[in-house]
GROMACS .gro file of C-alpha atoms in nm:
model
  232
    1MET     CA    1  -1.108   1.503   0.006
    2VAL     CA    2  -0.761   1.373  -0.088
    3LEU     CA    3  -0.527   1.357   0.221
    4PHE     CA    4  -0.143   1.381   0.145
    5ILE     CA    5   0.076   1.233   0.403
    6PRO     CA    6   0.451   1.309   0.414
    7GLY     CA    7   0.746   1.092   0.467
    8PHE     CA    8   0.968   1.054   0.781
    9MET     CA    9   1.155   1.400   0.764
   10GLN     CA   10   0.902   1.582   0.574
   11ARG     CA   11   0.644   1.860   0.634
   12GLY     CA   12   0.308   1.823   0.473
   13ASP     CA   13   0.388   2.092   0.195
   14ALA     CA   14   0.651   1.858   0.052
   15TRP     CA   15   0.354   1.709  -0.134
   16ARG     CA   16   0.272   2.065  -0.296
   17PRO     CA   17   0.431   1.994  -0.632
   18VAL     CA   18   0.172   1.707  -0.678
   19ALA     CA   19  -0.118   1.840  -0.475
   20GLU     CA   20  -0.148   2.174  -0.676
   21LEU     CA   21  -0.156   1.973  -0.997
   22LEU     CA   22  -0.481   1.749  -0.895
   23PRO     CA   23  -0.786   1.874  -1.078
   24GLU     CA   24  -1.027   2.072  -0.889
   25ARG     CA   25  -1.262   1.759  -0.859
   26TYR     CA   26  -1.041   1.619  -0.603
   27PRO     CA   27  -1.000   1.882  -0.338
   28SER     CA   28  -0.694   1.802  -0.131
   29THR     CA   29  -0.505   1.901   0.186
   30MET     CA   30  -0.155   1.813   0.297
   31LEU     CA   31  -0.105   1.684   0.649
   32ASP     CA   32   0.138   1.854   0.855
   33HIS     CA   33   0.178   1.632   1.161
   34SER     CA   34   0.164   1.741   1.518
   35GLU     CA   35   0.191   1.408   1.648
   36HIS     CA   36   0.518   1.205   1.656
   37SER     CA   37   0.413   0.850   1.736
   38PHE     CA   38   0.275   0.580   1.527
   39GLU     CA   39  -0.069   0.566   1.708
   40GLY     CA   40  -0.081   0.963   1.732
   41ARG     CA   41  -0.016   1.004   1.356
   42LEU     CA   42  -0.271   0.725   1.295
   43ARG     CA   43  -0.535   0.921   1.485
   44GLU     CA   44  -0.438   1.228   1.287
   45ILE     CA   45  -0.501   1.054   0.952
   46GLU     CA   46  -0.842   0.891   1.107
   47GLN     CA   47  -0.954   1.239   1.210
   48SER     CA   48  -0.906   1.423   0.895
   49GLY     CA   49  -1.223   1.329   0.739
   50ALA     CA   50  -1.031   1.235   0.413
   51ASP     CA   51  -1.187   1.004   0.158
   52VAL     CA   52  -0.854   0.918  -0.018
   53LEU     CA   53  -0.501   0.865   0.136
   54VAL     CA   54  -0.193   0.942  -0.062
   55GLY     CA   55   0.127   0.850   0.146
   56TYR     CA   56   0.506   0.862   0.072
   57SER     CA   57   0.750   0.617   0.234
   58LEU     CA   58   0.667   0.630   0.599
   59GLY     CA   59   0.351   0.802   0.509
   60GLY     CA   60   0.251   0.520   0.280
   61ARG     CA   61   0.306   0.269   0.570
   62LEU     CA   62   0.078   0.504   0.791
   63ALA     CA   63  -0.191   0.520   0.504
   64LEU     CA   64  -0.197   0.159   0.449
   65ARG     CA   65  -0.231   0.069   0.819
   66ALA     CA   66  -0.511   0.339   0.863
   67ALA     CA   67  -0.708   0.183   0.552
   68LEU     CA   68  -0.659  -0.164   0.705
   69ARG     CA   69  -0.796  -0.062   1.034
   70SER     CA   70  -1.087   0.112   0.895
   71PRO     CA   71  -1.145   0.043   0.539
   72GLN     CA   72  -1.512   0.150   0.546
   73SER     CA   73  -1.379   0.519   0.599
   74TYR     CA   74  -1.205   0.551   0.278
   75GLY     CA   75  -1.258   0.521  -0.103
   76ALA     CA   76  -0.912   0.461  -0.215
   77VAL     CA   77  -0.539   0.450  -0.125
   78VAL     CA   78  -0.226   0.555  -0.309
   79LEU     CA   79   0.114   0.447  -0.192
   80VAL     CA   80   0.436   0.603  -0.314
   81GLY     CA   81   0.780   0.448  -0.259
   82SER     CA   82   0.640   0.238   0.021
   83THR     CA   83   0.607  -0.117   0.139
   84ALA     CA   84   0.373  -0.341   0.368
   85GLY     CA   85   0.658  -0.414   0.583
   86ILE     CA   86   0.959  -0.666   0.648
   87ASP     CA   87   0.821  -1.001   0.663
   88GLU     CA   88   1.170  -1.186   0.711
   89GLY     CA   89   1.193  -1.197   1.106
   90PRO     CA   90   1.583  -1.190   1.120
   91LEU     CA   91   1.604  -0.888   0.886
   92ARG     CA   92   1.312  -0.712   1.082
   93VAL     CA   93   1.493  -0.760   1.409
   94ALA     CA   94   1.820  -0.631   1.254
   95ARG     CA   95   1.647  -0.322   1.120
   96ALA     CA   96   1.486  -0.263   1.473
   97GLU     CA   97   1.833  -0.277   1.625
   98ALA     CA   98   1.986  -0.033   1.364
   99ASP     CA   99   1.682   0.200   1.412
  100GLU     CA  100   1.726   0.215   1.790
  101LYS     CA  101   2.084   0.310   1.759
  102LEU     CA  102   1.998   0.581   1.503
  103ALA     CA  103   1.710   0.726   1.718
  104SER     CA  104   1.956   0.718   2.026
  105TRP     CA  105   2.209   0.919   1.815
  106MET     CA  106   1.954   1.147   1.703
  107GLU     CA  107   1.857   1.245   2.045
  108ALA     CA  108   2.199   1.353   2.123
  109MET     CA  109   2.273   1.543   1.796
  110PRO     CA  110   2.179   1.883   1.650
  111ILE     CA  111   1.930   1.876   1.365
  112GLU     CA  112   2.189   1.988   1.123
  113ASP     CA  113   2.390   1.686   1.182
  114ILE     CA  114   2.092   1.467   1.150
  115VAL     CA  115   1.986   1.618   0.821
  116GLY     CA  116   2.351   1.585   0.688
  117LEU     CA  117   2.331   1.214   0.750
  118TRP     CA  118   1.994   1.181   0.618
  119GLU     CA  119   2.069   1.338   0.271
  120ARG     CA  120   2.388   1.126   0.230
  121GLN     CA  121   2.169   0.800   0.228
  122PRO     CA  122   2.201   0.576  -0.080
  123LEU     CA  123   1.820   0.586  -0.138
  124PHE     CA  124   1.852   0.972  -0.231
  125ALA     CA  125   2.182   0.940  -0.440
  126ASP     CA  126   1.997   0.990  -0.775
  127GLN     CA  127   1.852   1.315  -0.653
  128PRO     CA  128   2.014   1.636  -0.787
  129ASP     CA  129   2.159   1.893  -0.560
  130ALA     CA  130   1.875   2.137  -0.629
  131LEU     CA  131   1.622   1.900  -0.508
  132VAL     CA  132   1.804   1.799  -0.200
  133GLU     CA  133   1.859   2.167  -0.116
  134ALA     CA  134   1.486   2.235  -0.183
  135GLN     CA  135   1.383   1.985   0.099
  136ARG     CA  136   1.642   2.093   0.345
  137PRO     CA  137   1.443   2.388   0.515
  138GLY     CA  138   1.166   2.113   0.591
  139ARG     CA  139   1.401   1.862   0.736
  140LEU     CA  140   1.601   2.132   0.951
  141SER     CA  141   1.256   2.231   1.097
  142GLN     CA  142   1.226   1.892   1.250
  143ASP     CA  143   1.287   1.816   1.631
  144PRO     CA  144   1.551   1.545   1.676
  145ARG     CA  145   1.354   1.401   2.002
  146SER     CA  146   1.035   1.376   1.789
  147LEU     CA  147   1.219   1.214   1.501
  148ALA     CA  148   1.364   0.953   1.743
  149LEU     CA  149   1.016   0.892   1.879
  150LEU     CA  150   0.869   0.843   1.551
  151LEU     CA  151   1.157   0.585   1.458
  152ARG     CA  152   1.083   0.380   1.765
  153THR     CA  153   0.718   0.374   1.712
  154ALA     CA  154   0.676   0.362   1.309
  155GLY     CA  155   0.992   0.252   1.198
  156GLN     CA  156   1.015  -0.071   0.953
  157GLY     CA  157   1.182  -0.271   1.226
  158VAL     CA  158   0.914  -0.218   1.491
  159LEU     CA  159   0.598  -0.246   1.286
  160GLU     CA  160   0.453  -0.580   1.199
  161PRO     CA  161   0.419  -0.645   0.831
  162VAL     CA  162   0.082  -0.637   0.669
  163TRP     CA  163   0.122  -0.835   0.361
  164HIS     CA  164  -0.127  -1.094   0.491
  165ASP     CA  165  -0.383  -0.845   0.588
  166LEU     CA  166  -0.333  -0.681   0.253
  167ARG     CA  167  -0.506  -0.965   0.083
  168SER     CA  168  -0.845  -0.878   0.223
  169LEU     CA  169  -0.824  -0.498   0.158
  170GLU     CA  170  -1.096  -0.459  -0.115
  171LEU     CA  171  -1.034  -0.067  -0.144
  172PRO     CA  172  -0.887   0.035  -0.491
  173LEU     CA  173  -0.512   0.076  -0.425
  174LEU     CA  174  -0.240   0.236  -0.648
  175ALA     CA  175   0.124   0.140  -0.571
  176ILE     CA  176   0.363   0.382  -0.734
  177ALA     CA  177   0.770   0.373  -0.739
  178GLY     CA  178   1.058   0.491  -0.942
  179THR     CA  179   1.236   0.282  -1.194
  180ARG     CA  180   1.556   0.370  -1.030
  181ASP     CA  181   1.444   0.254  -0.675
  182ASP     CA  182   1.497  -0.136  -0.711
  183GLY     CA  183   1.389  -0.219  -0.364
  184TYR     CA  184   1.057  -0.014  -0.365
  185THR     CA  185   0.967  -0.106  -0.723
  186ARG     CA  186   0.959  -0.468  -0.614
  187ALA     CA  187   0.755  -0.387  -0.302
  188ALA     CA  188   0.512  -0.201  -0.527
  189LYS     CA  189   0.469  -0.477  -0.748
  190ARG     CA  190   0.416  -0.718  -0.469
  191ILE     CA  191   0.148  -0.478  -0.322
  192ALA     CA  192  -0.013  -0.424  -0.640
  193SER     CA  193  -0.049  -0.814  -0.696
  194THR     CA  194  -0.135  -0.898  -0.335
  195ALA     CA  195  -0.427  -0.634  -0.292
  196PRO     CA  196  -0.757  -0.746  -0.460
  197ASN     CA  197  -0.791  -0.418  -0.626
  198GLY     CA  198  -0.423  -0.334  -0.644
  199ARG     CA  199  -0.275  -0.147  -0.946
  200LEU     CA  200   0.097  -0.070  -1.027
  201ALA     CA  201   0.264   0.240  -1.166
  202VAL     CA  202   0.643   0.279  -1.228
  203VAL     CA  203   0.771   0.612  -1.305
  204GLU     CA  204   1.052   0.663  -1.545
  205GLU     CA  205   1.339   0.874  -1.457
  206ALA     CA  206   1.281   0.876  -1.085
  207GLY     CA  207   1.421   0.725  -0.767
  208HIS     CA  208   1.263   0.684  -0.426
  209ALA     CA  209   1.069   1.018  -0.450
  210PRO     CA  210   0.909   1.015  -0.783
  211GLN     CA  211   0.657   1.267  -0.652
  212LEU     CA  212   0.941   1.524  -0.640
  213GLN     CA  213   1.139   1.429  -0.918
  214GLN     CA  214   0.845   1.378  -1.171
  215PRO     CA  215   0.536   1.557  -1.004
  216ASP     CA  216   0.348   1.602  -1.314
  217GLU     CA  217   0.355   1.235  -1.387
  218VAL     CA  218   0.269   1.151  -1.038
  219ALA     CA  219  -0.020   1.388  -1.044
  220ARG     CA  220  -0.149   1.229  -1.368
  221LEU     CA  221  -0.122   0.882  -1.231
  222ILE     CA  222  -0.312   0.967  -0.920
  223SER     CA  223  -0.591   1.153  -1.114
  224GLU     CA  224  -0.647   0.866  -1.368
  225PHE     CA  225  -0.647   0.625  -1.095
  226LEU     CA  226  -0.905   0.820  -0.892
  227ASP     CA  227  -1.107   0.877  -1.191
  228ALA     CA  228  -1.137   0.499  -1.243
  229ALA     CA  229  -1.171   0.429  -0.874
  230LEU     CA  230  -1.434   0.684  -0.760
  231GLN     CA  231  -1.640   0.784  -1.051
  232PRO     CA  232  -1.977   0.628  -1.104
   0.00000   0.00000   0.00000
């Protein structure tokens, strides 16, 4: 089974445009988290019974750490718009401080204000209005306190980088990024070149969310990768 893991402010069905395109030989499920801490979400992944993990952004960071924690449990991992962490100490400290400020602000604000701020991030600037609006109901369904907890326990500033551990991960791994997402394209290239069985795919005409902007292409990339990684 393929487990699709959503990003920070997403529900599981944000993966539907890709999950529905996978061939029948790869049954899938979209994880809709009920836990909102790092360890809680890792438990949900570990208890899913999945053979393949596919994660976007935060979901990718979780998928990678689940695979590193229990590599014998999985057959392959796909990361979309993700990274193995911030390995520069001062940058990680600065990110942790910024995330703590954001988490404190989230706890005091209505979800509408939080979503408004989230949607205005430069990271999503290349997404058309219709795509942003389509994601809004899922974002508005989030609880501010749960988001704050998740940011404090699974944000990039508090998670230790796992670049060194990645060198010993023998699982087939596919790192996907959009061409318009420079930072995460660099991260995907580094992941693919660091993991012993890593592969890279860069999606044209896409930014930080290629699975939403080019779902047909991302589904094709995942299917072809799994054919090569899992078929005898």
